[in-house]
PDB file of C-alpha atoms in Angstrom:
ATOM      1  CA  UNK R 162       0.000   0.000   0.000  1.00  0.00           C
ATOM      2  CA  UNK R 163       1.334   3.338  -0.706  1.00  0.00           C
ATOM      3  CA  UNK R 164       1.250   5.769   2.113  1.00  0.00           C
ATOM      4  CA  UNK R 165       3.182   8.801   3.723  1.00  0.00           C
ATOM      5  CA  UNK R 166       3.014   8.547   7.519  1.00  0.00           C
ATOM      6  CA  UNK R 167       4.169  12.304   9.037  1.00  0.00           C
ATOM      7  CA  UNK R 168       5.407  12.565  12.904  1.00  0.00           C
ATOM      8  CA  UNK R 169       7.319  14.883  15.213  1.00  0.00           C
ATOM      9  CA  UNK R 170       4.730  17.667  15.372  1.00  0.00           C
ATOM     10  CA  UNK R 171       3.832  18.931  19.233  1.00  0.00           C
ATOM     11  CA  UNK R 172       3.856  22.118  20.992  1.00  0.00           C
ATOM     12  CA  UNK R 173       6.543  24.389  21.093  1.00  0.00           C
ATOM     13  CA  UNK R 174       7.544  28.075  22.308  1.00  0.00           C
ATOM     14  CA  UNK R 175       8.017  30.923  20.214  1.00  0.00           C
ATOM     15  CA  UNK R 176      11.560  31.083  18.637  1.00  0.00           C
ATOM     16  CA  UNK R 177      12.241  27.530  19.611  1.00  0.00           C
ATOM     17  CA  UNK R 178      12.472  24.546  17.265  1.00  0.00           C
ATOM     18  CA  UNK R 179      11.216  21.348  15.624  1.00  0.00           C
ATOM     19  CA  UNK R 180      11.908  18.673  13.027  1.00  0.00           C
ATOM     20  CA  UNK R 181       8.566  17.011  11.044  1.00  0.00           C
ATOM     21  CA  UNK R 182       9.165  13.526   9.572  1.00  0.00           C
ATOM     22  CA  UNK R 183       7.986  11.990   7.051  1.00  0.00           C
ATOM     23  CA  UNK R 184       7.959   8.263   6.616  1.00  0.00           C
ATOM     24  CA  UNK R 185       6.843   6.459   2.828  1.00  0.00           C
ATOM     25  CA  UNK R 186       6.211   3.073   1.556  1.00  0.00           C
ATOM     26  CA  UNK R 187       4.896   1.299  -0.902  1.00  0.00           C
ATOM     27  CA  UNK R 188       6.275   3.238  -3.560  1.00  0.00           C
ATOM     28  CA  UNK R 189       9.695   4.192  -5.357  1.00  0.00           C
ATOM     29  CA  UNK R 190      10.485   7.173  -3.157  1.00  0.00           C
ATOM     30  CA  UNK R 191      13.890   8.544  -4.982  1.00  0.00           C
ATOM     31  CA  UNK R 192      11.614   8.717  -7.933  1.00  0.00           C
ATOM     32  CA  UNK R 193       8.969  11.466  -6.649  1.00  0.00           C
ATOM     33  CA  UNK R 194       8.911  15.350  -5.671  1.00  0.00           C
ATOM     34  CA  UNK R 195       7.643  15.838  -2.623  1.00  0.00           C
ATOM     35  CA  UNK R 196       5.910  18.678  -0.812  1.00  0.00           C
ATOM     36  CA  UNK R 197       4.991  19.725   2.517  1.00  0.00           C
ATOM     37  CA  UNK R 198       1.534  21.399   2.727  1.00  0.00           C
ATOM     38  CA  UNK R 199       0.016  23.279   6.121  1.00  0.00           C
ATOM     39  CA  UNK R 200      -3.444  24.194   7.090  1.00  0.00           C
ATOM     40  CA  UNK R 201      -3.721  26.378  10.216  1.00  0.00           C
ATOM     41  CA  UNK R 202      -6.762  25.562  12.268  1.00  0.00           C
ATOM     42  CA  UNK R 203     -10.121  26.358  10.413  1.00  0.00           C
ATOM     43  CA  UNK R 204      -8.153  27.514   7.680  1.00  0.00           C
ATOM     44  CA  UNK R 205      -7.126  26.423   3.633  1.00  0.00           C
ATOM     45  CA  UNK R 206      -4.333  24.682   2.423  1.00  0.00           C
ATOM     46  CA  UNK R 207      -0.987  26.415   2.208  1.00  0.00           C
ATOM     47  CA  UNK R 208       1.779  25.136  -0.142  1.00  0.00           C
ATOM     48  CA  UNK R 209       5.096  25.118   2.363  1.00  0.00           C
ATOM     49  CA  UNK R 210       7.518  24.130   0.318  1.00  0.00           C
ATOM     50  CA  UNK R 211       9.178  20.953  -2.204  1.00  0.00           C
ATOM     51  CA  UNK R 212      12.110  18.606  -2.623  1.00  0.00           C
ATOM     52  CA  UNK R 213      13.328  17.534  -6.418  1.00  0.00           C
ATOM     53  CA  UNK R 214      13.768  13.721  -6.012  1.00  0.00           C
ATOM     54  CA  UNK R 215      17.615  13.586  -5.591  1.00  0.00           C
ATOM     55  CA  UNK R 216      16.939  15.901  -2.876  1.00  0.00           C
ATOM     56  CA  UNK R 217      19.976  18.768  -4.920  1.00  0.00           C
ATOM     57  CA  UNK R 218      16.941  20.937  -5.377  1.00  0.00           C
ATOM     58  CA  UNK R 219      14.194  22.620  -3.191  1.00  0.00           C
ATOM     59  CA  UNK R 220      11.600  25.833  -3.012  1.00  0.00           C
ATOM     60  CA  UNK R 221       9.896  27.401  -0.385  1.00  0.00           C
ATOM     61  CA  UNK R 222       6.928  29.772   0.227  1.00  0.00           C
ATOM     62  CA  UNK R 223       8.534  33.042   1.649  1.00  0.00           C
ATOM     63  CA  UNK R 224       6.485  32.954   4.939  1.00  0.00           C
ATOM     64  CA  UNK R 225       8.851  30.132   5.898  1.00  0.00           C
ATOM     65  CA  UNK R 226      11.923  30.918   3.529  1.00  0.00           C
ATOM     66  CA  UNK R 227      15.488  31.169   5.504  1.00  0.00           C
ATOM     67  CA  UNK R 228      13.515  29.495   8.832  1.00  0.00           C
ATOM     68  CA  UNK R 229      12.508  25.878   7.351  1.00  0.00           C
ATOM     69  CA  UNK R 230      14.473  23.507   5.932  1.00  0.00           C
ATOM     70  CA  UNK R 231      13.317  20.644   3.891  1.00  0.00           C
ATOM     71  CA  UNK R 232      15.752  17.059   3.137  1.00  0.00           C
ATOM     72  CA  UNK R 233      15.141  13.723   2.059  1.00  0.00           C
ATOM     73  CA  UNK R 234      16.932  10.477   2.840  1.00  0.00           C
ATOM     74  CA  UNK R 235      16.641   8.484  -0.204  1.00  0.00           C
ATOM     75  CA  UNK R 236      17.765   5.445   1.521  1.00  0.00           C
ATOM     76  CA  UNK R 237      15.602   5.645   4.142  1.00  0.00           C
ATOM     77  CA  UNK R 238      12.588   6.626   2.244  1.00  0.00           C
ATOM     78  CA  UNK R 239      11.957   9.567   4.283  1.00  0.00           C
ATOM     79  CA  UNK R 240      11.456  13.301   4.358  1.00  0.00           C
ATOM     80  CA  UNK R 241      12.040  15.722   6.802  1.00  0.00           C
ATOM     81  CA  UNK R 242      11.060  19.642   7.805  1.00  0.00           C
ATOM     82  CA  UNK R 243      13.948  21.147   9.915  1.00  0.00           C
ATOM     83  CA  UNK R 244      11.720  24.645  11.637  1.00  0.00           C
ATOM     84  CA  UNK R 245      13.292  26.968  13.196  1.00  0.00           C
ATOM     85  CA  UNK R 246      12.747  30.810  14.511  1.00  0.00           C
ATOM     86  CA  UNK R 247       8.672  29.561  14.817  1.00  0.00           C
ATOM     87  CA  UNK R 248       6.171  31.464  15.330  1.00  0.00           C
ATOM     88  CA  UNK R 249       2.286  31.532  16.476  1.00  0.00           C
ATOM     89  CA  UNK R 250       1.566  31.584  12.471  1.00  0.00           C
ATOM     90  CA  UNK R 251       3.569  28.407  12.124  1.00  0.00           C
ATOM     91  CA  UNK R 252       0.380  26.673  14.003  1.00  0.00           C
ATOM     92  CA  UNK R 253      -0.696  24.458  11.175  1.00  0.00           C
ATOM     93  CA  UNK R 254      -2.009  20.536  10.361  1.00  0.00           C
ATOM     94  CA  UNK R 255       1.666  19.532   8.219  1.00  0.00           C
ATOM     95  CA  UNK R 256       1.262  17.195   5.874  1.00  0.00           C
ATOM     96  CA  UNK R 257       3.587  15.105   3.610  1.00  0.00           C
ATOM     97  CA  UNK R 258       2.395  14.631  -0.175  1.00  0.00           C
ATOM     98  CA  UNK R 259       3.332  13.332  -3.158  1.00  0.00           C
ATOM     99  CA  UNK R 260       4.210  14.632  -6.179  1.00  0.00           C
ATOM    100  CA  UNK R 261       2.691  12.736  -9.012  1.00  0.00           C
ATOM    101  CA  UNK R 262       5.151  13.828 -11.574  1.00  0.00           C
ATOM    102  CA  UNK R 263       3.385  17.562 -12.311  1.00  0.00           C
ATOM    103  CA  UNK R 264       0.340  15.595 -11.937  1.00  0.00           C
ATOM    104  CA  UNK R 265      -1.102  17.073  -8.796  1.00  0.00           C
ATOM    105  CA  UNK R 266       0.035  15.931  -4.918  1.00  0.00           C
ATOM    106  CA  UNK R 267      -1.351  12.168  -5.094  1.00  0.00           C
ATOM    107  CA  UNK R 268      -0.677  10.879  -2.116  1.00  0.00           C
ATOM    108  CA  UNK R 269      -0.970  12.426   1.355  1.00  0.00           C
ATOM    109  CA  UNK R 270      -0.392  12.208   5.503  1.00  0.00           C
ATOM    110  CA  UNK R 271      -2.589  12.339   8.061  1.00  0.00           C
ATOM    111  CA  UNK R 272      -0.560  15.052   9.441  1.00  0.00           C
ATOM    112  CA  UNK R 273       0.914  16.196  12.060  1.00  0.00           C
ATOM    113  CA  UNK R 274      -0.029  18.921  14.522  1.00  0.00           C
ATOM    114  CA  UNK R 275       2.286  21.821  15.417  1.00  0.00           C
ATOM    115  CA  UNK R 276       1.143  24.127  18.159  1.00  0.00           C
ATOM    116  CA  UNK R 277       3.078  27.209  18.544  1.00  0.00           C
ATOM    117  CA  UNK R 278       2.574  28.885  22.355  1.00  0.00           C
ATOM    118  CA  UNK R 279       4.223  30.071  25.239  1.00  0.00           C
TER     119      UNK R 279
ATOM    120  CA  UNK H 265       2.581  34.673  -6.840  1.00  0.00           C
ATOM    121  CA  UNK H 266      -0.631  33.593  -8.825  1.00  0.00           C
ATOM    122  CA  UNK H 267      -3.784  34.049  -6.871  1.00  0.00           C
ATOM    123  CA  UNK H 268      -6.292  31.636  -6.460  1.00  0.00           C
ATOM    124  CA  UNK H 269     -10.317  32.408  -6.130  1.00  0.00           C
ATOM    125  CA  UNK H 270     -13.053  30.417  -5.923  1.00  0.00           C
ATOM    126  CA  UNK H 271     -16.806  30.435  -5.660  1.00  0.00           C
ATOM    127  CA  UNK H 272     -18.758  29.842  -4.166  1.00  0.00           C
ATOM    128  CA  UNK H 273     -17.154  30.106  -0.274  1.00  0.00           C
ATOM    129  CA  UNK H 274     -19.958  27.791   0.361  1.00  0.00           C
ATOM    130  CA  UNK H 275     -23.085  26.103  -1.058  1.00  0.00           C
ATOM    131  CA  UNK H 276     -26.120  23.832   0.324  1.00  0.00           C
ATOM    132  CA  UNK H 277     -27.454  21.128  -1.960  1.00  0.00           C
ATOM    133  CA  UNK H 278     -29.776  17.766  -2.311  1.00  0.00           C
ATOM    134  CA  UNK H 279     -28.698  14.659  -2.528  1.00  0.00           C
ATOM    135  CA  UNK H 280     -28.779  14.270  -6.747  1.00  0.00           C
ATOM    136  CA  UNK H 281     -28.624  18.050  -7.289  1.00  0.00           C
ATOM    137  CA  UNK H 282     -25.635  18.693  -9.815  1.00  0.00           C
ATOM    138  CA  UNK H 283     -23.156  21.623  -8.575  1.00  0.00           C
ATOM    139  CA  UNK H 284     -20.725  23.225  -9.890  1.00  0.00           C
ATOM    140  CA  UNK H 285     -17.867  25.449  -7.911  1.00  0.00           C
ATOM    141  CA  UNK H 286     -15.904  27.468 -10.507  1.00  0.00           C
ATOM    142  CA  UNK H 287     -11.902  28.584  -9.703  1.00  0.00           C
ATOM    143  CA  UNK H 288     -10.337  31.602 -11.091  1.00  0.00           C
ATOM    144  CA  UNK H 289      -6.672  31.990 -11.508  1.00  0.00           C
ATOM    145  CA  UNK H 290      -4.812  35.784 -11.425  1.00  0.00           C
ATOM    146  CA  UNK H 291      -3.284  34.909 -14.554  1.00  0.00           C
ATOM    147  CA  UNK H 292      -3.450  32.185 -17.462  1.00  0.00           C
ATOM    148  CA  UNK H 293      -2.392  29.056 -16.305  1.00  0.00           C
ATOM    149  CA  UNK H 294      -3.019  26.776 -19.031  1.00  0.00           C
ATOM    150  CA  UNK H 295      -4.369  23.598 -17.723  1.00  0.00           C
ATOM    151  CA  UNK H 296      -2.297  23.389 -14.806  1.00  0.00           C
ATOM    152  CA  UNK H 297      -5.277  23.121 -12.642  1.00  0.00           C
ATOM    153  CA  UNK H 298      -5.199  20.414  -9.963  1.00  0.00           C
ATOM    154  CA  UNK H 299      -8.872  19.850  -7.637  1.00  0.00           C
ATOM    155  CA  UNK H 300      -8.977  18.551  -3.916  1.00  0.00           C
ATOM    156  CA  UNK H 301     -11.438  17.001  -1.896  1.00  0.00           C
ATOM    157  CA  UNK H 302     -11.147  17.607   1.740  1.00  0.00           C
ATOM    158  CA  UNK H 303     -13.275  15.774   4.544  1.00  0.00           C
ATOM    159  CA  UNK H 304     -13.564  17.005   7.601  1.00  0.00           C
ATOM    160  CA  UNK H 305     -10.997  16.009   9.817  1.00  0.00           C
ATOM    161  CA  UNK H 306      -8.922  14.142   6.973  1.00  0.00           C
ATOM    162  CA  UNK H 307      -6.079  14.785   4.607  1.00  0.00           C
ATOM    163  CA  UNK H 308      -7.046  16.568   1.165  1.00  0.00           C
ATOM    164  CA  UNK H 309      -7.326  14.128  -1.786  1.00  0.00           C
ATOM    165  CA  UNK H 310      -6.968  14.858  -5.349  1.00  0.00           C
ATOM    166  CA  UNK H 311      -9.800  14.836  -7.503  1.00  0.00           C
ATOM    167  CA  UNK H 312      -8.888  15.989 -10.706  1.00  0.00           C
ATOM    168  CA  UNK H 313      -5.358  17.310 -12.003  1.00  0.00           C
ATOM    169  CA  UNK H 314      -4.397  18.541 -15.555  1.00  0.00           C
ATOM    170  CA  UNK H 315      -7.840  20.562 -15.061  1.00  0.00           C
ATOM    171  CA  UNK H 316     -10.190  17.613 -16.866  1.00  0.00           C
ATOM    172  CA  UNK H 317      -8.383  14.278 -15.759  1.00  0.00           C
ATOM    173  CA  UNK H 318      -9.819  12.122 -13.724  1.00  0.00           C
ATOM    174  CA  UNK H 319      -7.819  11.013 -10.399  1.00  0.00           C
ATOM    175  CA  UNK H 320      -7.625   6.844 -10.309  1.00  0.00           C
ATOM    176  CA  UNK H 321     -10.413   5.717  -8.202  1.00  0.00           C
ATOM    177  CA  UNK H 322     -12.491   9.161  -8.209  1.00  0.00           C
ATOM    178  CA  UNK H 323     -16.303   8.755  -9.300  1.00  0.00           C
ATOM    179  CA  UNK H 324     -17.378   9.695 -12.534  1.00  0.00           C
ATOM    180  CA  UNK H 325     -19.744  12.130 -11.378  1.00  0.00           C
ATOM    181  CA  UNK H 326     -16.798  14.349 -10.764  1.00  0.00           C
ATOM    182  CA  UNK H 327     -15.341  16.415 -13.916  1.00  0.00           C
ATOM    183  CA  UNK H 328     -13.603  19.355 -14.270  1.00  0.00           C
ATOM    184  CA  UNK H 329     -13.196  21.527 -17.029  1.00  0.00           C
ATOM    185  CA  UNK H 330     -11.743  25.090 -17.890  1.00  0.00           C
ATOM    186  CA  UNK H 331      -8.185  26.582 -19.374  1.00  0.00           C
ATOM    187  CA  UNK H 332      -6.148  29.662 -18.957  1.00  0.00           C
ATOM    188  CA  UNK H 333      -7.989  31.293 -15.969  1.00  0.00           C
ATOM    189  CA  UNK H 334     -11.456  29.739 -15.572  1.00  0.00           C
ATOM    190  CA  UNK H 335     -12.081  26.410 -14.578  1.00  0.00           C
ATOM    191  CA  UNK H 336     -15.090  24.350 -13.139  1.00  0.00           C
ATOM    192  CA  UNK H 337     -15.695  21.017 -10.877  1.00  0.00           C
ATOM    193  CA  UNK H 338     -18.856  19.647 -11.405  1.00  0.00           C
ATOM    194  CA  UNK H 339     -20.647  17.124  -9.392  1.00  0.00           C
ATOM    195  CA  UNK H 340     -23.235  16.070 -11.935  1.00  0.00           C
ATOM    196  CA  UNK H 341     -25.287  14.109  -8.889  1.00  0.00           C
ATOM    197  CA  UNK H 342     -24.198  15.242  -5.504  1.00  0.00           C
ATOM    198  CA  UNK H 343     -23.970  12.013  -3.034  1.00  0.00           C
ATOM    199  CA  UNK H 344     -23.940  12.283   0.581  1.00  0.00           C
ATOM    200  CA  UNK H 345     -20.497  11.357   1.047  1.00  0.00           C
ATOM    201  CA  UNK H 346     -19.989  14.377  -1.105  1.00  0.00           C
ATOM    202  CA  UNK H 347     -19.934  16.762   2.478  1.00  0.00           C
ATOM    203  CA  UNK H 348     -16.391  18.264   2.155  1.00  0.00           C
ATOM    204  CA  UNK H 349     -14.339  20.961   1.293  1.00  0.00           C
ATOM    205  CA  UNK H 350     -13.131  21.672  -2.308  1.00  0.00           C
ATOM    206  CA  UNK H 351      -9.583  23.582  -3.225  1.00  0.00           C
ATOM    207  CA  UNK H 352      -8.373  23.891  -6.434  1.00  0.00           C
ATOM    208  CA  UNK H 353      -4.384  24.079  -6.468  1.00  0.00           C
ATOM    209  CA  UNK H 354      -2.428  25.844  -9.748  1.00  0.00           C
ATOM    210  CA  UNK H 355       1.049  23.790 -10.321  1.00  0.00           C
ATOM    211  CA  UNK H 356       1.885  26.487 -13.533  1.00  0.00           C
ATOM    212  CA  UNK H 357       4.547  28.083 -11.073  1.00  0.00           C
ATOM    213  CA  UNK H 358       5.845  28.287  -7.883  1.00  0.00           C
ATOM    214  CA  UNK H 359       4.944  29.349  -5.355  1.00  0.00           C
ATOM    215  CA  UNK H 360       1.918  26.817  -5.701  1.00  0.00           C
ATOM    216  CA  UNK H 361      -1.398  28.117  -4.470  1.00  0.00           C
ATOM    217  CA  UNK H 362      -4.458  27.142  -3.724  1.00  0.00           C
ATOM    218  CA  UNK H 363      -7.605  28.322  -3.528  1.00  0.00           C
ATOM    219  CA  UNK H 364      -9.421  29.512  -0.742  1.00  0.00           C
ATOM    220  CA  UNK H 365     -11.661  26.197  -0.856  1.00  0.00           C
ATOM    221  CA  UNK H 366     -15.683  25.816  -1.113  1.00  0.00           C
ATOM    222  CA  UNK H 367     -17.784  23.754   1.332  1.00  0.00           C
ATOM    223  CA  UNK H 368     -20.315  21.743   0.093  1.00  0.00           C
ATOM    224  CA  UNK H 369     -23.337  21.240   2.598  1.00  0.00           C
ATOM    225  CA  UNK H 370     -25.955  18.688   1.998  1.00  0.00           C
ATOM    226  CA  UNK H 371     -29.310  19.727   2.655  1.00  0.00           C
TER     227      UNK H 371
END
């Protein structure tokens, strides 16, 4: 079965720190893009930012740009969010997705929840 | 950034009413138009992408159509199961965006 399984959200403080995982299976990981997408509570889906699939390239929405940092492991079928500097706006559902090769994000998380609060 | 509208922000419908939710982009984006279907309380899940095609799996009472800036998602017979949010998404350039998203009640 294909799925993308995120983890590491939780609550944090203002300024402080915290890396998202993402764990896949079921499909050829070094093969896709992949994205990380937030929705703040109540809110729409934001577009966070992408990984090429060799991991060499990577874009991010300038609300997070020079604060997040997004990797992949290739051999351990994973992807990661490195956030740092957050901030109350940073409060957010994350999710892993796929890309479906410029097809549209095919394959999602459940999420994971990251509160940011003193 | 390209800017994403849709409307409506919300609608109420039967069960077999068809409905359509239209998405308008701030600039052409050819047929880079990807829709999403979001429960409540669940990940999004793609509908349509390419504007018009078809996501494996999805009913066939979904379609989409539209180029350039104007684009539709029909529901030719809304279903219960229907009750969810809909975004569409442009993937022409980056930054992606989405739409702010329609919620489709069931009356």
């Amino acid at each position: 079965e294909v799925q993308v399984v995120e983890s590491g959200g939780g609550l944090v403080q203002p300024g402080g720190s915290l890396r998202l995982s993402c764990a896949t299976s079921g499909f050829t990981f070094s093969s896709h893009w992949m994205h990380w997408v937030r929705q703040a509570p109540g809110k729409g889906l934001v577009w966070v930012t992408r990984i090429n699939d060799v991991g060499s390239s990577s874009t991010y929405a300038d609300s997070v740009k020079g604060r997040f940092t997004i990797s992949r492991d290739n051999a351990k079928n994973k992807l990661y969010l490195e956030m740092t500097s957050l901030r109350a706006e940073d409060t957010a559902v994350y999710y892993c997705a796929r890309d479906s090769h410029s097809s549209g994000m095919d394959v999602w998380g459940t999420g994971t929840t990251v509160i940011v609060s003193s | 950034d390209i800017q994403m509208t849709q409307s409506p922000s919300s609608l109420s419908a039967s069960v077999g009413d068809r409905v359509t939710i239209t998405c308008r982009a701030s600039q052409s984006i050819s047929r880079y138009l990807n829709w999403y279907q979001q429960k409540p309380g669940k990940a999004p899940k793609l509908l349509i992408y390419a504007a018009s095609t078809l996501q494996s799996g999805v009913p066939s009472r979904f379609t989409g159509g539209g180029s350039g800036t104007d684009f539709t998602l029909t529901i030719s017979s809304l279903q219960s199961e229907d009750l969810a949010t809909y975004y569409c998404q442009q993937s022409d350039s980056l930054p992606l965006t989405f739409g702010p998203g329609t919620k489709v009640d069931i009356k």
